């Protein structure tokens, strides 16, 4: 009976601490130290052979289990070779030419239109702590009408704003990479 009571108290403490550490029900932390490798899963939820620009959205999906500091989910969208997003595209990084699609539920505060994974302020990621376990998060990217036609690459990942030295903040901790084709709604040349 003592062991059963001890286990129940331990579980109760874990639940109380989990709620205390975060106000977001989709991100949970555990008081027990996780010593294994981090686990990340990411995907394009509505994967299709092609998407029509200004008509379709691409839905991303991710979850994470492990230790991290001030992290967030995002997708970096890389345009087709020799193509560019127009300068007024939301979340465009001028240096790389890539666009970021943020999972706003994993970021504290309002996301500014000029932000991308290269210039987001530090310590805004909600995924933070030891032994963090998230539920599945979904977010979408509306393909703009001005998007170039062609084969895109996307990196769905978890990025960290931790202040560790010699760590490139522009590289995701874990990621899933895939490609997809964006076509003009009126162009049927891609079969």
mmCIF file of C-alpha atoms in Angstrom:
data_model
loop_
_atom_site.group_PDB
_atom_site.id
_atom_site.type_symbol
_atom_site.label_atom_id
_atom_site.label_comp_id
_atom_site.label_asym_id
_atom_site.label_seq_id
_atom_site.Cartn_x
_atom_site.Cartn_y
_atom_site.Cartn_z
ATOM 1 C CA UNK A 1 0.000 0.000 0.000
ATOM 2 C CA UNK A 2 2.865 2.413 0.765
ATOM 3 C CA UNK A 3 4.340 1.990 -2.753
ATOM 4 C CA UNK A 4 0.972 2.654 -4.383
ATOM 5 C CA UNK A 5 0.494 5.788 -2.278
ATOM 6 C CA UNK A 6 4.051 6.953 -3.056
ATOM 7 C CA UNK A 7 3.470 6.497 -6.796
ATOM 8 C CA UNK A 8 0.187 8.416 -6.597
ATOM 9 C CA UNK A 9 1.828 11.298 -4.763
ATOM 10 C CA UNK A 10 4.655 11.345 -7.315
ATOM 11 C CA UNK A 11 2.158 11.500 -10.186
ATOM 12 C CA UNK A 12 0.204 14.259 -8.426
ATOM 13 C CA UNK A 13 3.371 16.317 -7.880
ATOM 14 C CA UNK A 14 4.274 15.814 -11.553
ATOM 15 C CA UNK A 15 0.845 17.084 -12.652
ATOM 16 C CA UNK A 16 1.037 20.124 -10.338
ATOM 17 C CA UNK A 17 4.545 21.015 -11.503
ATOM 18 C CA UNK A 18 3.572 20.527 -15.131
ATOM 19 C CA UNK A 19 0.747 23.041 -14.815
ATOM 20 C CA UNK A 20 2.935 25.440 -12.825
ATOM 21 C CA UNK A 21 5.719 25.571 -15.416
ATOM 22 C CA UNK A 22 3.541 26.590 -18.349
ATOM 23 C CA UNK A 23 0.138 28.068 -18.947
ATOM 24 C CA UNK A 24 -0.139 26.426 -22.337
ATOM 25 C CA UNK A 25 -1.930 23.066 -22.189
ATOM 26 C CA UNK A 26 -0.232 21.884 -25.391
ATOM 27 C CA UNK A 27 3.300 22.186 -23.947
ATOM 28 C CA UNK A 28 3.997 20.104 -20.866
ATOM 29 C CA UNK A 29 7.135 19.761 -18.761
ATOM 30 C CA UNK A 30 8.044 16.983 -16.384
ATOM 31 C CA UNK A 31 10.041 17.227 -13.163
ATOM 32 C CA UNK A 32 11.964 14.072 -14.035
ATOM 33 C CA UNK A 33 15.094 14.633 -16.116
ATOM 34 C CA UNK A 34 14.900 13.253 -19.643
ATOM 35 C CA UNK A 35 18.276 11.787 -20.606
ATOM 36 C CA UNK A 36 17.451 10.265 -23.975
ATOM 37 C CA UNK A 37 17.712 11.788 -27.432
ATOM 38 C CA UNK A 38 15.179 14.436 -28.348
ATOM 39 C CA UNK A 39 12.332 13.314 -30.578
ATOM 40 C CA UNK A 40 10.902 15.600 -33.261
ATOM 41 C CA UNK A 41 8.177 14.829 -35.767
ATOM 42 C CA UNK A 42 7.218 17.217 -38.524
ATOM 43 C CA UNK A 43 5.281 16.917 -41.734
ATOM 44 C CA UNK A 44 3.119 18.573 -44.334
ATOM 45 C CA UNK A 45 -0.354 17.580 -43.193
ATOM 46 C CA UNK A 46 -2.150 18.222 -46.473
ATOM 47 C CA UNK A 47 0.623 16.913 -48.737
ATOM 48 C CA UNK A 48 -0.363 16.977 -52.384
ATOM 49 C CA UNK A 49 1.456 16.682 -55.683
ATOM 50 C CA UNK A 50 0.875 20.362 -56.466
ATOM 51 C CA UNK A 51 -0.689 23.435 -54.931
ATOM 52 C CA UNK A 52 -2.335 26.319 -56.767
ATOM 53 C CA UNK A 53 -0.973 29.703 -55.753
ATOM 54 C CA UNK A 54 -3.396 32.159 -54.138
ATOM 55 C CA UNK A 55 -5.907 29.331 -53.888
ATOM 56 C CA UNK A 56 -4.272 26.732 -51.623
ATOM 57 C CA UNK A 57 -2.689 26.657 -48.201
ATOM 58 C CA UNK A 58 0.064 24.347 -47.041
ATOM 59 C CA UNK A 59 -0.604 22.958 -43.553
ATOM 60 C CA UNK A 60 2.392 22.045 -41.404
ATOM 61 C CA UNK A 61 2.317 19.791 -38.342
ATOM 62 C CA UNK A 62 4.950 19.202 -35.610
ATOM 63 C CA UNK A 63 5.546 17.856 -32.132
ATOM 64 C CA UNK A 64 8.586 17.522 -29.866
ATOM 65 C CA UNK A 65 9.830 15.597 -26.835
ATOM 66 C CA UNK A 66 13.095 16.459 -25.103
ATOM 67 C CA UNK A 67 15.105 19.275 -23.539
ATOM 68 C CA UNK A 68 15.213 22.711 -25.138
ATOM 69 C CA UNK A 69 15.378 26.422 -24.404
ATOM 70 C CA UNK A 70 13.007 29.076 -25.774
ATOM 71 C CA UNK A 71 12.157 27.084 -28.900
ATOM 72 C CA UNK A 72 9.355 27.397 -31.423
ATOM 73 C CA UNK A 73 7.985 25.585 -34.468
ATOM 74 C CA UNK A 74 8.298 27.184 -37.887
ATOM 75 C CA UNK A 75 8.639 26.284 -41.542
ATOM 76 C CA UNK A 76 11.267 27.864 -43.767
ATOM 77 C CA UNK A 77 9.963 28.014 -47.330
ATOM 78 C CA UNK A 78 12.619 28.088 -50.042
ATOM 79 C CA UNK A 79 11.487 29.280 -53.495
ATOM 80 C CA UNK A 80 12.322 27.468 -56.748
ATOM 81 C CA UNK A 81 15.850 27.863 -58.142
ATOM 82 C CA UNK A 82 16.410 31.204 -59.891
ATOM 83 C CA UNK A 83 13.084 32.512 -58.514
ATOM 84 C CA UNK A 84 12.366 35.050 -55.818
ATOM 85 C CA UNK A 85 9.544 36.198 -53.590
ATOM 86 C CA UNK A 86 8.651 39.876 -54.116
ATOM 87 C CA UNK A 87 10.224 42.292 -51.575
ATOM 88 C CA UNK A 88 6.873 42.952 -49.821
ATOM 89 C CA UNK A 89 6.272 39.267 -48.947
ATOM 90 C CA UNK A 90 5.434 38.738 -45.264
ATOM 91 C CA UNK A 91 8.221 37.086 -43.201
ATOM 92 C CA UNK A 92 10.737 37.351 -46.059
ATOM 93 C CA UNK A 93 14.432 37.182 -45.225
ATOM 94 C CA UNK A 94 16.101 39.544 -47.692
ATOM 95 C CA UNK A 95 19.509 37.846 -47.399
ATOM 96 C CA UNK A 96 18.399 34.273 -48.136
ATOM 97 C CA UNK A 97 15.213 35.020 -50.113
ATOM 98 C CA UNK A 98 13.317 32.486 -47.980
ATOM 99 C CA UNK A 99 10.004 32.999 -46.195
ATOM 100 C CA UNK A 100 9.160 31.812 -42.679
ATOM 101 C CA UNK A 101 5.806 30.435 -41.644
ATOM 102 C CA UNK A 102 5.645 30.594 -37.826
ATOM 103 C CA UNK A 103 3.538 28.431 -35.562
ATOM 104 C CA UNK A 104 2.263 31.414 -33.587
ATOM 105 C CA UNK A 105 0.984 29.166 -30.768
ATOM 106 C CA UNK A 106 4.626 28.412 -29.849
ATOM 107 C CA UNK A 107 5.750 32.063 -29.705
ATOM 108 C CA UNK A 108 5.111 34.557 -26.905
ATOM 109 C CA UNK A 109 3.613 37.796 -28.190
ATOM 110 C CA UNK A 110 2.494 38.994 -31.584
ATOM 111 C CA UNK A 111 4.602 38.021 -34.563
ATOM 112 C CA UNK A 112 5.719 41.027 -36.593
ATOM 113 C CA UNK A 113 5.468 40.855 -40.411
ATOM 114 C CA UNK A 114 9.175 41.634 -40.784
ATOM 115 C CA UNK A 115 10.259 38.697 -38.594
ATOM 116 C CA UNK A 116 11.735 35.502 -40.011
ATOM 117 C CA UNK A 117 13.865 32.746 -38.502
ATOM 118 C CA UNK A 118 16.954 34.918 -38.990
ATOM 119 C CA UNK A 119 15.793 37.997 -37.066
ATOM 120 C CA UNK A 120 13.205 36.852 -34.509
ATOM 121 C CA UNK A 121 14.012 38.352 -31.072
ATOM 122 C CA UNK A 122 15.538 36.070 -28.445
ATOM 123 C CA UNK A 123 13.619 34.225 -25.737
ATOM 124 C CA UNK A 124 10.206 34.351 -27.399
ATOM 125 C CA UNK A 125 9.824 30.599 -27.901
ATOM 126 C CA UNK A 126 7.277 28.945 -25.600
ATOM 127 C CA UNK A 127 8.773 25.449 -25.883
ATOM 128 C CA UNK A 128 11.171 25.644 -22.973
ATOM 129 C CA UNK A 129 12.442 23.370 -20.230
ATOM 130 C CA UNK A 130 13.652 19.928 -19.470
ATOM 131 C CA UNK A 131 11.647 16.924 -20.497
ATOM 132 C CA UNK A 132 9.244 19.001 -22.603
ATOM 133 C CA UNK A 133 6.513 17.145 -24.421
ATOM 134 C CA UNK A 134 4.257 18.979 -26.859
ATOM 135 C CA UNK A 135 1.033 17.928 -28.434
ATOM 136 C CA UNK A 136 0.768 18.144 -32.212
ATOM 137 C CA UNK A 137 0.766 21.753 -33.387
ATOM 138 C CA UNK A 138 -0.643 22.739 -36.769
ATOM 139 C CA UNK A 139 -0.243 25.991 -38.682
ATOM 140 C CA UNK A 140 -0.652 27.023 -42.290
ATOM 141 C CA UNK A 141 0.969 29.094 -44.995
ATOM 142 C CA UNK A 142 -1.315 30.744 -47.533
ATOM 143 C CA UNK A 143 0.521 30.644 -50.845
ATOM 144 C CA UNK A 144 0.598 34.256 -52.039
ATOM 145 C CA UNK A 145 -0.552 35.183 -55.518
ATOM 146 C CA UNK A 146 2.892 36.652 -56.146
ATOM 147 C CA UNK A 147 4.667 33.379 -55.328
ATOM 148 C CA UNK A 148 6.794 32.101 -58.215
ATOM 149 C CA UNK A 149 5.692 28.920 -59.938
ATOM 150 C CA UNK A 150 7.884 25.850 -59.477
ATOM 151 C CA UNK A 151 9.399 23.317 -57.079
ATOM 152 C CA UNK A 152 9.701 24.585 -53.488
ATOM 153 C CA UNK A 153 11.659 23.129 -50.582
ATOM 154 C CA UNK A 154 10.349 23.425 -47.060
ATOM 155 C CA UNK A 155 12.118 22.827 -43.763
ATOM 156 C CA UNK A 156 9.626 22.187 -40.961
ATOM 157 C CA UNK A 157 11.531 22.399 -37.708
ATOM 158 C CA UNK A 158 11.994 23.408 -34.136
ATOM 159 C CA UNK A 159 14.272 26.432 -33.734
ATOM 160 C CA UNK A 160 15.849 27.603 -30.481
ATOM 161 C CA UNK A 161 16.737 31.093 -29.348
ATOM 162 C CA UNK A 162 19.069 29.841 -26.637
ATOM 163 C CA UNK A 163 22.116 31.993 -26.028
ATOM 164 C CA UNK A 164 24.714 29.220 -26.420
ATOM 165 C CA UNK A 165 27.935 30.372 -28.034
ATOM 166 C CA UNK A 166 29.026 28.984 -31.403
ATOM 167 C CA UNK A 167 25.500 27.852 -32.260
ATOM 168 C CA UNK A 168 23.924 29.140 -35.454
ATOM 169 C CA UNK A 169 20.416 30.253 -34.504
ATOM 170 C CA UNK A 170 19.312 29.940 -38.143
ATOM 171 C CA UNK A 171 19.683 26.161 -38.155
ATOM 172 C CA UNK A 172 16.824 24.163 -36.631
ATOM 173 C CA UNK A 173 17.527 21.820 -33.729
ATOM 174 C CA UNK A 174 15.520 19.123 -35.525
ATOM 175 C CA UNK A 175 13.752 19.277 -38.854
ATOM 176 C CA UNK A 176 11.785 17.553 -41.605
ATOM 177 C CA UNK A 177 12.527 18.521 -45.201
ATOM 178 C CA UNK A 178 10.213 18.047 -48.145
ATOM 179 C CA UNK A 179 9.459 19.602 -51.506
ATOM 180 C CA UNK A 180 6.220 20.566 -53.203
ATOM 181 C CA UNK A 181 5.183 22.162 -56.484
ATOM 182 C CA UNK A 182 3.304 25.455 -56.757
ATOM 183 C CA UNK A 183 1.375 26.002 -59.946
ATOM 184 C CA UNK A 184 -0.676 28.894 -61.288
ATOM 185 C CA UNK A 185 -4.395 28.062 -61.069
ATOM 186 C CA UNK A 186 -4.813 28.844 -64.789
ATOM 187 C CA UNK A 187 -1.647 27.035 -65.922
ATOM 188 C CA UNK A 188 -2.131 23.359 -66.727
ATOM 189 C CA UNK A 189 1.345 22.775 -68.217
ATOM 190 C CA UNK A 190 2.452 20.805 -65.134
ATOM 191 C CA UNK A 191 0.967 17.339 -65.247
#
